[in-house]
């Protein structure tokens, strides 16, 4: 069965430091990849997605993720985090156009001043 | 607000009671999904609709669970004879192919 692994349940980091949130998936077929963010008391919001084309995708608020097919990874990075980036981040995959998402267990990013 | 709306936001019930959650998707979205999220876990797929047709149901969806989308617009998720293990956040999402999946804020169920 397909699965998504987010090894880090919590990542503490100081403001303005770089961060990487790791995501690995298991699938033998082509996938669509997503990162969703959940701020406290809010719904899940799409941060960025990879469907096809360039393996490096970027969000409007400075995050980026790179699809690595050989390592089956889709790690999320930001060169300099802000306090406002404190949230839960979920990696997800979809196996086909049904867009049925399989989520990882999430990584809580805690940005400290 | 033109986002995905869920009601109620929080439901507390006693074991054995029936509960129903409603989801109003974004109006032009023809696909609607239900997920369940427990504490410390990512959302788990339950079922999804294309218009009024229920296309897939997860094995997580036992016989006590039923979902409908009668006119291809809003959807309901009913849980009969609730159990404490049903306590979770129930998320609804809607989607228009080629676009983005939008999630509601969820309905939190607490079974005492």
Short mmCIF file of C-alpha atoms in Angstrom, two decimals:
data_model
loop_
_atom_site.label_atom_id
_atom_site.label_comp_id
_atom_site.label_asym_id
_atom_site.label_seq_id
_atom_site.Cartn_x
_atom_site.Cartn_y
_atom_site.Cartn_z
CA UNK A 1 0.00 0.00 0.00
CA UNK A 2 1.10 3.51 -0.69
CA UNK A 3 2.30 5.54 2.27
CA UNK A 4 3.84 8.86 3.18
CA UNK A 5 6.48 9.20 5.89
CA UNK A 6 7.30 12.37 7.73
CA UNK A 7 10.01 11.30 10.11
CA UNK A 8 10.12 14.48 12.17
CA UNK A 9 7.07 15.05 14.34
CA UNK A 10 8.39 18.41 15.53
CA UNK A 11 11.09 20.73 14.25
CA UNK A 12 12.13 23.63 16.50
CA UNK A 13 14.11 26.37 14.79
CA UNK A 14 15.12 29.95 15.52
CA UNK A 15 13.69 32.80 13.52
CA UNK A 16 15.64 33.59 10.32
CA UNK A 17 17.30 30.16 10.33
CA UNK A 18 16.87 27.75 7.42
CA UNK A 19 14.62 24.72 7.76
CA UNK A 20 13.98 21.46 5.96
CA UNK A 21 10.93 19.28 6.59
CA UNK A 22 11.38 15.79 5.24
CA UNK A 23 8.87 13.74 3.30
CA UNK A 24 9.29 10.34 1.72
CA UNK A 25 6.66 8.31 -0.06
CA UNK A 26 6.33 4.75 -1.23
CA UNK A 27 4.93 4.18 -4.69
CA UNK A 28 5.98 2.36 -7.81
CA UNK A 29 3.90 4.59 -10.06
CA UNK A 30 3.94 8.25 -10.90
CA UNK A 31 2.47 10.43 -8.21
CA UNK A 32 1.28 13.93 -7.58
CA UNK A 33 2.88 15.50 -4.50
CA UNK A 34 1.62 18.19 -2.15
CA UNK A 35 2.49 20.11 0.96
CA UNK A 36 -0.37 21.44 3.06
CA UNK A 37 -0.08 23.79 6.04
CA UNK A 38 -2.45 24.00 9.00
CA UNK A 39 -2.26 27.07 11.19
CA UNK A 40 -3.82 26.88 14.67
CA UNK A 41 -7.62 26.71 14.52
CA UNK A 42 -7.65 26.89 10.74
CA UNK A 43 -8.28 24.42 7.92
CA UNK A 44 -5.65 22.82 5.75
CA UNK A 45 -4.27 25.11 3.06
CA UNK A 46 -2.29 24.10 0.00
CA UNK A 47 1.27 25.36 0.22
CA UNK A 48 2.66 23.94 -3.01
CA UNK A 49 2.29 21.01 -5.38
CA UNK A 50 4.16 18.97 -7.95
CA UNK A 51 2.12 17.54 -10.80
CA UNK A 52 4.65 17.38 -13.62
CA UNK A 53 7.43 19.39 -15.24
CA UNK A 54 10.09 21.13 -13.19
CA UNK A 55 11.01 19.12 -10.11
CA UNK A 56 11.52 22.29 -8.06
CA UNK A 57 8.31 24.01 -7.03
CA UNK A 58 7.92 27.20 -5.04
CA UNK A 59 5.25 28.84 -2.91
CA UNK A 60 4.43 32.52 -2.71
CA UNK A 61 5.76 32.81 0.85
CA UNK A 62 9.29 31.55 0.25
CA UNK A 63 8.94 27.78 0.68
CA UNK A 64 10.19 25.39 -1.97
CA UNK A 65 10.14 21.64 -2.45
CA UNK A 66 12.01 19.37 -4.80
CA UNK A 67 10.68 16.14 -6.23
CA UNK A 68 13.38 13.47 -6.22
CA UNK A 69 12.08 10.40 -8.00
CA UNK A 70 15.10 8.19 -7.30
CA UNK A 71 14.86 8.86 -3.57
CA UNK A 72 11.06 9.06 -3.56
CA UNK A 73 11.26 12.28 -1.59
CA UNK A 74 9.62 15.68 -1.62
CA UNK A 75 11.36 17.66 1.11
CA UNK A 76 10.17 21.15 1.99
CA UNK A 77 12.69 23.92 2.55
CA UNK A 78 12.80 27.57 3.45
CA UNK A 79 16.05 29.55 3.68
CA UNK A 80 14.85 31.89 6.44
CA UNK A 81 11.78 31.23 8.60
CA UNK A 82 9.52 33.70 10.36
CA UNK A 83 7.55 33.39 13.58
CA UNK A 84 4.41 33.33 11.45
CA UNK A 85 5.56 30.06 9.81
CA UNK A 86 4.78 28.22 13.05
CA UNK A 87 2.22 25.62 12.00
CA UNK A 88 1.67 21.94 11.23
CA UNK A 89 2.90 20.86 7.81
CA UNK A 90 1.52 17.81 6.01
CA UNK A 91 3.00 16.07 3.01
CA UNK A 92 0.54 14.21 0.78
CA UNK A 93 0.49 12.16 -2.40
CA UNK A 94 -2.18 11.34 -4.94
CA UNK A 95 -1.75 8.29 -7.14
CA UNK A 96 -4.07 9.31 -9.94
CA UNK A 97 -6.54 11.88 -11.14
CA UNK A 98 -9.00 10.91 -8.42
CA UNK A 99 -7.00 13.35 -6.29
CA UNK A 100 -7.57 11.07 -3.32
CA UNK A 101 -4.79 12.21 -1.01
CA UNK A 102 -2.69 10.05 1.28
CA UNK A 103 -1.23 12.17 4.05
CA UNK A 104 1.80 11.84 6.26
CA UNK A 105 1.45 12.24 10.01
CA UNK A 106 2.59 15.84 9.92
CA UNK A 107 5.53 17.90 11.18
CA UNK A 108 5.02 20.70 13.66
CA UNK A 109 7.32 23.60 12.82
CA UNK A 110 7.98 25.71 15.88
CA UNK A 111 9.79 28.97 15.15
CA UNK A 112 11.34 30.64 18.17
CA UNK A 113 12.46 34.28 18.44
CA UNK B 1 -17.27 33.58 2.39
CA UNK B 2 -17.03 31.33 -0.65
CA UNK B 3 -14.90 28.59 0.91
CA UNK B 4 -15.87 25.11 2.09
CA UNK B 5 -18.27 25.30 5.00
CA UNK B 6 -18.81 22.59 7.63
CA UNK B 7 -21.47 22.36 10.30
CA UNK B 8 -21.45 21.91 13.22
CA UNK B 9 -17.91 22.88 14.11
CA UNK B 10 -18.01 20.87 17.29
CA UNK B 11 -20.34 18.11 18.40
CA UNK B 12 -20.33 16.41 21.78
CA UNK B 13 -22.46 13.30 22.04
CA UNK B 14 -22.93 10.25 24.19
CA UNK B 15 -21.89 6.81 23.06
CA UNK B 16 -24.62 5.13 21.06
CA UNK B 17 -26.16 8.32 19.69
CA UNK B 18 -26.31 9.21 16.00
CA UNK B 19 -24.63 12.31 14.62
CA UNK B 20 -24.72 14.03 11.26
CA UNK B 21 -22.25 16.47 9.76
CA UNK B 22 -22.89 18.71 6.81
CA UNK B 23 -20.47 20.04 4.22
CA UNK B 24 -21.18 22.81 1.74
CA UNK B 25 -18.48 22.81 -0.95
CA UNK B 26 -17.40 25.64 -3.17
CA UNK B 27 -20.32 26.01 -5.56
CA UNK B 28 -18.75 25.02 -8.87
CA UNK B 29 -16.71 22.12 -7.45
CA UNK B 30 -18.05 18.77 -8.63
CA UNK B 31 -15.89 16.60 -6.38
CA UNK B 32 -16.29 16.36 -2.64
CA UNK B 33 -14.14 14.39 -0.20
CA UNK B 34 -14.47 13.37 3.45
CA UNK B 35 -11.44 12.75 5.65
CA UNK B 36 -10.97 11.91 9.30
CA UNK B 37 -8.14 13.29 11.39
CA UNK B 38 -7.22 12.07 14.86
CA UNK B 39 -4.82 13.78 17.23
CA UNK B 40 -1.23 13.63 16.07
CA UNK B 41 -2.08 12.07 12.73
CA UNK B 42 -2.60 13.26 9.22
CA UNK B 43 -6.04 13.17 7.62
CA UNK B 44 -7.25 9.75 6.45
CA UNK B 45 -9.42 9.39 3.37
CA UNK B 46 -12.97 8.19 4.00
CA UNK B 47 -14.94 8.66 0.78
CA UNK B 48 -15.46 10.92 -2.19
CA UNK B 49 -18.17 11.99 -4.62
CA UNK B 50 -18.22 13.14 -8.20
CA UNK B 51 -21.41 15.15 -8.38
CA UNK B 52 -23.97 12.93 -6.62
CA UNK B 53 -22.17 9.64 -7.27
CA UNK B 54 -20.14 8.13 -4.44
CA UNK B 55 -17.09 6.78 -6.27
CA UNK B 56 -15.01 5.24 -3.52
CA UNK B 57 -15.27 4.31 0.14
CA UNK B 58 -12.36 3.52 2.43
CA UNK B 59 -12.31 0.42 4.58
CA UNK B 60 -12.23 2.87 7.48
CA UNK B 61 -15.85 3.63 6.70
CA UNK B 62 -17.68 0.93 8.64
CA UNK B 63 -21.36 0.08 8.22
CA UNK B 64 -22.18 2.67 10.88
CA UNK B 65 -21.00 5.43 8.57
CA UNK B 66 -22.96 6.70 5.61
CA UNK B 67 -22.36 9.65 3.34
CA UNK B 68 -24.65 11.23 0.80
CA UNK B 69 -24.58 14.03 -1.71
CA UNK B 70 -28.15 13.95 -2.99
CA UNK B 71 -28.14 16.78 -5.48
CA UNK B 72 -24.46 17.02 -6.17
CA UNK B 73 -24.13 20.07 -3.96
CA UNK B 74 -23.90 19.73 -0.17
CA UNK B 75 -23.01 16.45 1.49
CA UNK B 76 -23.81 14.81 4.80
CA UNK B 77 -21.82 12.29 6.80
CA UNK B 78 -23.83 10.33 9.34
CA UNK B 79 -22.40 8.15 12.08
CA UNK B 80 -24.84 5.79 13.75
CA UNK B 81 -24.38 4.30 17.22
CA UNK B 82 -21.29 6.36 17.90
CA UNK B 83 -18.35 4.83 19.72
CA UNK B 84 -15.56 6.56 21.61
CA UNK B 85 -13.17 5.59 18.83
CA UNK B 86 -15.16 7.79 16.46
CA UNK B 87 -13.91 10.88 18.27
CA UNK B 88 -11.96 12.82 15.66
CA UNK B 89 -12.01 15.83 13.39
CA UNK B 90 -14.04 15.18 10.24
CA UNK B 91 -12.79 17.20 7.30
CA UNK B 92 -14.51 17.98 4.06
CA UNK B 93 -12.77 19.13 0.90
CA UNK B 94 -13.97 20.10 -2.54
CA UNK B 95 -12.23 20.11 -5.89
CA UNK B 96 -12.64 21.11 -9.48
CA UNK B 97 -10.36 19.03 -11.76
CA UNK B 98 -7.45 21.13 -12.92
CA UNK B 99 -7.75 23.31 -9.85
CA UNK B 100 -6.93 23.02 -6.18
CA UNK B 101 -8.36 20.92 -3.35
CA UNK B 102 -9.91 23.21 -0.74
CA UNK B 103 -10.54 22.03 2.83
CA UNK B 104 -13.11 23.20 5.32
CA UNK B 105 -12.20 23.90 8.94
CA UNK B 106 -13.62 20.59 10.06
CA UNK B 107 -16.23 19.25 12.44
CA UNK B 108 -14.83 17.98 15.71
CA UNK B 109 -16.66 15.02 17.22
CA UNK B 110 -16.29 14.12 20.88
CA UNK B 111 -17.98 10.90 22.00
CA UNK B 112 -18.35 10.56 25.76
#
